Coordinates of C-alpha atoms and ligand atoms in Angstrom, one line a residue:
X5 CA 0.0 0.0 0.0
X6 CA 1.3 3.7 -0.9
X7 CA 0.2 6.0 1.8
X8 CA -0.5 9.8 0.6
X9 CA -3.2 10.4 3.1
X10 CA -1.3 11.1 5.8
X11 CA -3.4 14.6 6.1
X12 CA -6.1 12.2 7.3
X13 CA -3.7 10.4 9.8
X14 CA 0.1 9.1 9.9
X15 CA 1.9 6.2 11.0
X16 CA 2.8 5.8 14.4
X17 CA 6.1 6.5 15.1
X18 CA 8.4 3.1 16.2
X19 CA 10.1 5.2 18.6
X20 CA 6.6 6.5 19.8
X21 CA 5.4 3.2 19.9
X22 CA 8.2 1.4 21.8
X23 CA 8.1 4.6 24.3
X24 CA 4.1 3.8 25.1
X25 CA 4.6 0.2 25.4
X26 CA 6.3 0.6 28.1
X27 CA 4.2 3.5 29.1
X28 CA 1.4 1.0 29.1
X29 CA 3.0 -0.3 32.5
X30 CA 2.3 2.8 34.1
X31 CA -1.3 2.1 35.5
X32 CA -1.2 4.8 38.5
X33 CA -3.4 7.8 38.0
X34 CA -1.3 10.5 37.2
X35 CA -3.6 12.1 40.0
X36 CA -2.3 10.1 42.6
X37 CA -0.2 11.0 45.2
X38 CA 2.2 7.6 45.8
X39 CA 5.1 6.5 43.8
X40 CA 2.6 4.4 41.1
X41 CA 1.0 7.7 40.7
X42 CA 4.1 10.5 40.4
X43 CA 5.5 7.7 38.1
X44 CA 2.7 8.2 35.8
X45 CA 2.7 12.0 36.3
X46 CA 6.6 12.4 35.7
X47 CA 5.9 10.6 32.4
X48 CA 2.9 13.3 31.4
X49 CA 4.8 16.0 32.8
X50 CA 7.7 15.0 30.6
X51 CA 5.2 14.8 27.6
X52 CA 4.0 18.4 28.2
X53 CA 7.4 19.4 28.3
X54 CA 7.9 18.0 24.8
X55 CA 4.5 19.5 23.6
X56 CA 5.3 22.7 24.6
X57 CA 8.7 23.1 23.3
X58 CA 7.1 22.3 19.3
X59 CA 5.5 25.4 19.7
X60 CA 7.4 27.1 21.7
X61 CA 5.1 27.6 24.6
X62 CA 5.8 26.7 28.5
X63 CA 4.8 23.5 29.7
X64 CA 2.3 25.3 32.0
X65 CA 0.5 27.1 28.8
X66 CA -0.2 23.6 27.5
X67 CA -3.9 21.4 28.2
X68 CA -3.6 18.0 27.2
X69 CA -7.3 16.9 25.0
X70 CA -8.2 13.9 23.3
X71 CA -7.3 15.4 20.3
X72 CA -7.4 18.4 17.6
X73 CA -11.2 18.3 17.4
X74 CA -11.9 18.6 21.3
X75 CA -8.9 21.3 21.4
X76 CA -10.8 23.4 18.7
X77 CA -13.9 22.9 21.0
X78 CA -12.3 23.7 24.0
X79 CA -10.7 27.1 22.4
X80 CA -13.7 28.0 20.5
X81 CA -16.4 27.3 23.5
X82 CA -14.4 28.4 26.0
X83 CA -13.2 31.6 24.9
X84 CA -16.7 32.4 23.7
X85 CA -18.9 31.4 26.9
X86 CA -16.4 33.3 29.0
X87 CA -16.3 36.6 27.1
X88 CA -20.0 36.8 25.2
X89 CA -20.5 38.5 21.7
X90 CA -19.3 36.4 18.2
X91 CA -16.9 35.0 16.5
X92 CA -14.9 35.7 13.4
X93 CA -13.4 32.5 11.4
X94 CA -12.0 31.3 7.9
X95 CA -14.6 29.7 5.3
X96 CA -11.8 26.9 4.9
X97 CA -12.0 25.8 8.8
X98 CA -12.1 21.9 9.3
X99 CA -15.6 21.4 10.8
X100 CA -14.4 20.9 14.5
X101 CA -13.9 24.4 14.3
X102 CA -16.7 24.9 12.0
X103 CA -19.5 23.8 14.2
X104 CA -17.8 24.3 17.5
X105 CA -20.3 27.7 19.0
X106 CA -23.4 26.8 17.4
X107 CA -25.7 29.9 18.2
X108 CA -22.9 32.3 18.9
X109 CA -23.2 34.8 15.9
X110 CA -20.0 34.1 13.5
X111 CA -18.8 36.0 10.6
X112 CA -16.9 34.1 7.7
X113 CA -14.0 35.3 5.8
X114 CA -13.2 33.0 2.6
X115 CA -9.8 32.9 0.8
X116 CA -9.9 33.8 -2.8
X117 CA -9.4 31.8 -5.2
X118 CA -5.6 31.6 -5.6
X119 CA -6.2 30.0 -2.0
X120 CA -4.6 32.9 0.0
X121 CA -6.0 34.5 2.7
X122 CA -6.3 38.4 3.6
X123 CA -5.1 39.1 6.9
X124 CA -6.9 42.7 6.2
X125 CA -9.8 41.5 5.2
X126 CA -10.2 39.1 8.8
X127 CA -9.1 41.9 10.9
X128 CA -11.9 44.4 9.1
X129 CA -14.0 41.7 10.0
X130 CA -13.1 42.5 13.7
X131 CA -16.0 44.6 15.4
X132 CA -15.9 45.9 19.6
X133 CA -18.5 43.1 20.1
X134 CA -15.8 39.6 18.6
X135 CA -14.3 38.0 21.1
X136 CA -12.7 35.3 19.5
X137 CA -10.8 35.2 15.9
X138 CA -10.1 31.6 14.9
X139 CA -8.2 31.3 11.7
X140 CA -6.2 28.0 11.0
X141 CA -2.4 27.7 10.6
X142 CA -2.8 25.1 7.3
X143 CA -5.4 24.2 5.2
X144 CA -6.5 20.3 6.1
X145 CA -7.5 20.3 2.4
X146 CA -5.0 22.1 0.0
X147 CA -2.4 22.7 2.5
X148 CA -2.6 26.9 2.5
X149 CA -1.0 28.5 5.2
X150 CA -2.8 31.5 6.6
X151 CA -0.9 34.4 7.7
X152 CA -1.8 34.1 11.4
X153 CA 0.7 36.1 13.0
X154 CA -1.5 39.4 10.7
X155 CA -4.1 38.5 12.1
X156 CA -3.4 38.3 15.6
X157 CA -1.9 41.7 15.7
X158 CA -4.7 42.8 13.9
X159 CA -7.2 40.8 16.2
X160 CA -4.8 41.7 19.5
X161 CA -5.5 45.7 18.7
X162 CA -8.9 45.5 18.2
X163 CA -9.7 43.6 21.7
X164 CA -10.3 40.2 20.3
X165 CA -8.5 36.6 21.4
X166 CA -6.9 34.4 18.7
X167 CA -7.2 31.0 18.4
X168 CA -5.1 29.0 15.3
X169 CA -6.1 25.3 14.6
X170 CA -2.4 24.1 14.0
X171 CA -3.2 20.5 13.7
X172 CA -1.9 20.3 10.4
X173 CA 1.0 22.7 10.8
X174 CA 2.7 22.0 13.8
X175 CA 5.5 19.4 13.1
X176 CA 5.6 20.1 9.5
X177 CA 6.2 23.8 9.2
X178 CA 7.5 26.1 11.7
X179 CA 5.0 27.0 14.8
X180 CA 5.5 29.9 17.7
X181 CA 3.3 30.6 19.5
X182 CA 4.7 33.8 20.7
X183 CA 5.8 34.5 17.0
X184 CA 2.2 34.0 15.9
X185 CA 1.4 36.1 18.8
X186 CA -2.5 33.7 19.4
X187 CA -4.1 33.2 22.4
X188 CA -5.2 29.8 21.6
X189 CA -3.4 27.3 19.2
X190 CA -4.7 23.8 18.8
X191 CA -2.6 20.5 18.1
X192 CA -3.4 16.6 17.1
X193 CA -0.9 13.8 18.0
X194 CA -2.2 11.2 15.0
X195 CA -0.7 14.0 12.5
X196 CA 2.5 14.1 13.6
X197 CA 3.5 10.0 13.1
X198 CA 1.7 10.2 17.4
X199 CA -0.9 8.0 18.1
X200 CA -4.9 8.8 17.5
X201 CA -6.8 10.0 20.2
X202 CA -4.0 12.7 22.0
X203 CA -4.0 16.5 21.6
X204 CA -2.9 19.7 23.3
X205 CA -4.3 23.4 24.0
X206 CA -2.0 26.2 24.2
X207 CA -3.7 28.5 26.2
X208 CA -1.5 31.6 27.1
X209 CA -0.8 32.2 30.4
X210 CA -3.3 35.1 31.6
X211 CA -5.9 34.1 28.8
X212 CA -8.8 33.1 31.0
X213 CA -11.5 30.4 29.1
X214 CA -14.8 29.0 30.5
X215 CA -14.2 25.5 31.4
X216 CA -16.5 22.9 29.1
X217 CA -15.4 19.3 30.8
X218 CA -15.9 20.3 34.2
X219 CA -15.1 17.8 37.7
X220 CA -12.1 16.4 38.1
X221 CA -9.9 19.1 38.5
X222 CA -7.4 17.8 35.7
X223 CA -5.3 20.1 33.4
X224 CA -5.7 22.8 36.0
X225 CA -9.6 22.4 36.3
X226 CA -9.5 23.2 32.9
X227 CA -10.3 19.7 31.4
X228 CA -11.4 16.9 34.0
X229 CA -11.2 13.4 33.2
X230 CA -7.9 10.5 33.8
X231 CA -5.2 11.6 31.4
X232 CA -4.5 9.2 28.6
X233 CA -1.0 8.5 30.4
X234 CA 0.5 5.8 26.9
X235 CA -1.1 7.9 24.0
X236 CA 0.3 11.4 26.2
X237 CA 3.7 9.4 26.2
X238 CA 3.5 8.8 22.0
X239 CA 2.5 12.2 21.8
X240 CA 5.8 13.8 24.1
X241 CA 8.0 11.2 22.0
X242 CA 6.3 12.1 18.5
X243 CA 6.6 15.8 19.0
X244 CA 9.6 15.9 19.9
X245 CA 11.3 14.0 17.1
X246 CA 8.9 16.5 14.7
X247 CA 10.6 19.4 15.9
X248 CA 14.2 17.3 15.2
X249 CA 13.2 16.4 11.8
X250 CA 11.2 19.3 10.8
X251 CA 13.3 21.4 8.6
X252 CA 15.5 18.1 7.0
X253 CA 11.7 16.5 6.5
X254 CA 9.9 19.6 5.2
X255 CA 12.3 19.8 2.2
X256 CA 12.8 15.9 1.5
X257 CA 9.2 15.7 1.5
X258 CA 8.5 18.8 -0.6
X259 CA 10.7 18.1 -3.2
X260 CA 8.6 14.4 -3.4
X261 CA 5.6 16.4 -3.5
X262 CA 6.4 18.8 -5.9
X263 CA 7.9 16.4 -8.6
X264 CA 4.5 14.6 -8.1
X265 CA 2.5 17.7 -8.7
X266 CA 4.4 19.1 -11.4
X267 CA 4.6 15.4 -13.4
X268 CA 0.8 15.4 -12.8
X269 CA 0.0 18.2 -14.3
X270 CA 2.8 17.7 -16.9
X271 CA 1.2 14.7 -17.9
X272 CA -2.3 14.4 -17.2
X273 CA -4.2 16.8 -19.7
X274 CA -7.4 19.1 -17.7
X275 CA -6.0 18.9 -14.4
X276 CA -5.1 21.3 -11.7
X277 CA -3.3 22.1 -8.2
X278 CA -5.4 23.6 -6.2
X279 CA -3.5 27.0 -4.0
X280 CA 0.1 26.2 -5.7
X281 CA 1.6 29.5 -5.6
X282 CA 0.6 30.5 -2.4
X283 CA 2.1 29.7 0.9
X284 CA 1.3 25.8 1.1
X285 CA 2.3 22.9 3.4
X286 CA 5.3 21.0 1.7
X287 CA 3.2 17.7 2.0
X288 CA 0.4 18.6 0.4
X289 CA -1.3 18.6 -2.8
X290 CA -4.5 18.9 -3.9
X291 CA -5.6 18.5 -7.8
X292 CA -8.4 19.0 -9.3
X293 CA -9.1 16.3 -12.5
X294 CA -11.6 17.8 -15.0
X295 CA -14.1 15.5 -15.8
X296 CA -13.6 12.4 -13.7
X297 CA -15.9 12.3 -10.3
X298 CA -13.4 12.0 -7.4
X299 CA -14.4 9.2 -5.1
X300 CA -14.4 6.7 -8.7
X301 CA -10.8 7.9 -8.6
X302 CA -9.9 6.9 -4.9
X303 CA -11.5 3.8 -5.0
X304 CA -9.9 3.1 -8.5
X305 CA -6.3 4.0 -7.0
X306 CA -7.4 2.1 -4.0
X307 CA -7.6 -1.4 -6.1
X308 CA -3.8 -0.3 -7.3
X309 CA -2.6 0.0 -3.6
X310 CA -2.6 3.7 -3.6
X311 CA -4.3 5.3 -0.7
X312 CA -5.4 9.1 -1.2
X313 CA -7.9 11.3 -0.4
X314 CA -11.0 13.0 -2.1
X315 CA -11.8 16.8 -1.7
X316 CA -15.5 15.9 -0.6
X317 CA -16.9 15.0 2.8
X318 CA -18.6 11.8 3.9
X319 CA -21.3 13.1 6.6
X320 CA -24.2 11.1 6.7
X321 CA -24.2 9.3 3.7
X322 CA -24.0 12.1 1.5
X323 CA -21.1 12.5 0.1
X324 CA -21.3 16.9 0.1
X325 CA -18.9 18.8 -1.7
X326 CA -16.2 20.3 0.5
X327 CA -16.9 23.4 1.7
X328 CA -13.3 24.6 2.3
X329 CA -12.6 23.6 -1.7
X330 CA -16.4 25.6 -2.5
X331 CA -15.1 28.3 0.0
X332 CA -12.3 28.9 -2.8
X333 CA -15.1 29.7 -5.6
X334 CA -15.0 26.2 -7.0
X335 CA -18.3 24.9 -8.2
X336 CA -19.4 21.9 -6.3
X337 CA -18.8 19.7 -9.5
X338 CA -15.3 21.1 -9.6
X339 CA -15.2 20.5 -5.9
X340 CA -16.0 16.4 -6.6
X341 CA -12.8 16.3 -8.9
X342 CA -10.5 16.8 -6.4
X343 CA -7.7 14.6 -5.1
X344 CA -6.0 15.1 -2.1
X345 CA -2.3 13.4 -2.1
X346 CA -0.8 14.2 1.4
X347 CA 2.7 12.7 2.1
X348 CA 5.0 12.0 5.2
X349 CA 8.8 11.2 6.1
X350 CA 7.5 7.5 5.0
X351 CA 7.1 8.1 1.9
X352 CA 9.4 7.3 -1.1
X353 CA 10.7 8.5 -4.7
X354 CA 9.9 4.9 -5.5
X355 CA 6.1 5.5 -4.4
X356 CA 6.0 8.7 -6.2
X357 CA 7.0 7.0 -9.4
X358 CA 4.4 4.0 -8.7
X359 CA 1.6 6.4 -8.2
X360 CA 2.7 8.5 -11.5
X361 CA 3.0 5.2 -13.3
X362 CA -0.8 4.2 -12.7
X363 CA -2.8 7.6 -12.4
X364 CA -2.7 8.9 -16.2
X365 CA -5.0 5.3 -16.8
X366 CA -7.2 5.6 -13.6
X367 CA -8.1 9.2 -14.7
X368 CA -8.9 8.0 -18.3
X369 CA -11.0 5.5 -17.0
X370 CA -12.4 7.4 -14.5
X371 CA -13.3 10.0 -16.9
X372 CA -14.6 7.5 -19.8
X373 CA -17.2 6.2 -17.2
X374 CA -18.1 10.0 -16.7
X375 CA -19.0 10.3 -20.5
X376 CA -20.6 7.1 -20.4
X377 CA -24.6 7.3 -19.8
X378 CA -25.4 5.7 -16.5
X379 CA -28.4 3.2 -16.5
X380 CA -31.0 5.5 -15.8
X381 CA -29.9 8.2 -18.7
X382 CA -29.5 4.7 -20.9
X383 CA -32.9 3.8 -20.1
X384 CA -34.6 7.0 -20.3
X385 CA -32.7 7.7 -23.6
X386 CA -34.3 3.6 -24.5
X387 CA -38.0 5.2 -23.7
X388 CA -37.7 8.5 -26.1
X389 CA -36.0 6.8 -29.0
X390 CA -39.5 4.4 -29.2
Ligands
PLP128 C1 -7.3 21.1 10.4 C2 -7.8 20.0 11.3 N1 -8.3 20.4 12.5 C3 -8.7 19.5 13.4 C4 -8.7 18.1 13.1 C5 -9.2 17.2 14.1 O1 -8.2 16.5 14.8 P1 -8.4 15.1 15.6 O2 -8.6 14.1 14.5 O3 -7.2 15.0 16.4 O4 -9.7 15.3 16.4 C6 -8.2 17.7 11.9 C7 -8.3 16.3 11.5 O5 -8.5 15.9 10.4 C8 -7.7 18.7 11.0 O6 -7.3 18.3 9.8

């Protein structure tokens, strides 16, 4: 199998992996006060540590969650409960952020359709009544990367708290928090070669949020419930070899990526990359193939091994065009052509040449099926030829 959906989720890390094995022996509550318990709690702490220095926060500034989508939520409820008024956001947020204040009036800034994002046009956005700006660090979907750090000084000056969903940033580009200047910055284990189910909460010291998991009194009353102590372990190891790798990894894997992109487009006739020429994640690339329906794609490249991603959501058994790809002025037929390819340190020139070997006939037959009348247009055309 190649792997290019590693925007979706990555591999878990060996060293991770052998670090919460043995993490799995730690069975105090980190809560506790005897040596079973400050065993477990030296090996969060440590964790935190690791957490924190990605992103260049302090240990104390970080809240360990169950992942990116119960950060967002944490941020995006907490920051407006405490403070009151609305919210202002990106129209290319990944849901989590999307429907995280349902009932709290929101305004929506979209890109254009280059995929970059004014930092003016947020921060005009900003009125005496926002209390909370939440614009993401990268794009889940075509990789864009949002010029935060505007936007928070912007945001800071008018009275409003930031909050960046770096889920898919940190441990591939750069993060700082106190670059970026945010108030709030999210982060997801499972994309950073961590295990699923981990996450972290920057909150910056001073910033005060209403609390939505109450009882407990974990993560500083902030966010009750038994910490995770194995998948907070994975998390500590996997961020930490992130912020090792990041800068030899971002260009290995951005040169695979963009010999990919360009021999796609290169070769394949009606195709293409969606927010190239912008600021973009080095992983990620999204193209849009004229003409041929993107989930008969997937699965097609799924029967050659090849594991990618299409530009459309599946939520409740619809499969709806994807609102940050329709956010960019894309039709939604244009929207259900895309193909996400999103690689990782894992990945190989070999696998890039495998995948460019066996897309140019996937698309044509994708596409032939597309000119093709389905049964119902076969049959109706059947009835009006009698
Ligand atoms: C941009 C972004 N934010 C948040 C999330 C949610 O993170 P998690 O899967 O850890 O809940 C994702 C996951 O796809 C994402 O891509």
């Amino acid at each position: 199998m190649i792997y290019f959906d590693n925007n979706a989720s990555t591999k878990l890390d060996p060293g991770a992996l052998s670090a919460m094995e043995a993490a799995f022996h730690l069975f105090g509550n980190p809560s506790s006060l005897h040596a079973e318990g400050r065993r477990a709690r030296r090996a969060v702490e440590d964790a935190r540590e690791e957490v924190a220095r990605l992103v260049g926060a302090e240990p104390a500034e970080i809240y360990f969650t169950s992942g990116g989508t119960e950060a967002n939520a944490m941020a995006i409820y907490g920051a407006t409960a405490e403070r009151g008024g609305s919210w202002v956001r990106s129209g290319a947020e990944h849901p989590s952020v999307r429907e995280a204040a349902p009932g709290v009036p929101g305004r929506v800034v979209d890109p254009d359709p280059s995929g970059a994002l004014d930092a003016a046009r947020v921060v005009e956005a900003i009125d005496p009544g926002t209390a909370l700006v939440s614009v993401m660090s990268a794009n889940n979907e075509y990789g864009g990367i949002f010029p935060v750090g505007d936007i928070a000084r912007g945001a800071r000056a008018r009275g409003a708290l930031v909050h960046t969903d770096a889920v898919q940033a940190a441990g591939r580009v750069p993060i700082d928090v106190r670059a970026l200047e945010v108030d709030l910055l999210s982060v997801s284990a499972h994309k950073l070669h961590g295990p699923r189910g981990a996450g972290a909460l920057f909150i910056r010291k001073g910033v005060r949020i209403a609390v939505r998991t109450p009882g407990g009194g974990q993560e500083k009353r902030l966010r009750g419930g038994t910490e995770n102590t194995p998948a907070l372990v994975g998390f500590g190891v996997a961020a930490r070899l992130a912020g090792e790798r990041l800068l030899h990894d971002a260009r290995a894997i951005g040169q695979l990526r963009d010999r990919l992109e360009r021999s796609i487009l290169e070769g394949i006739s009606g195709t293409r990359a969606i927010g190239a020429g912008q600021p973009r994640l080095p992983n990620t690339s999204a193209i849009l193939f004229e003409g041929a329906l993107s989930e008969t794609l997937l699965m097609r490249l799924d029967l050659e091994g090849v594991a990618v991603s299409a530009g459309s959501a599946c939520s409740s058994g619809t499969l709806a065009p994807s609102p940050a790809i329709l956010a960019l002025g894309f039709s939604p037929r244009q929207a259900r052509q895309v193909i996400r390819f999103s690689l990782s340190r894992d990945n190989t020139a070999e696998e890039v040449d495998a995948v460019l070997r066996c897309l140019p006939a996937a698309v044509a037959a994708v596409r032939q099926k597309a000119d093709a009348p389905g049964p119902e247009a076969a049959a109706a055309a059947a009835r009006s030829s009698r």
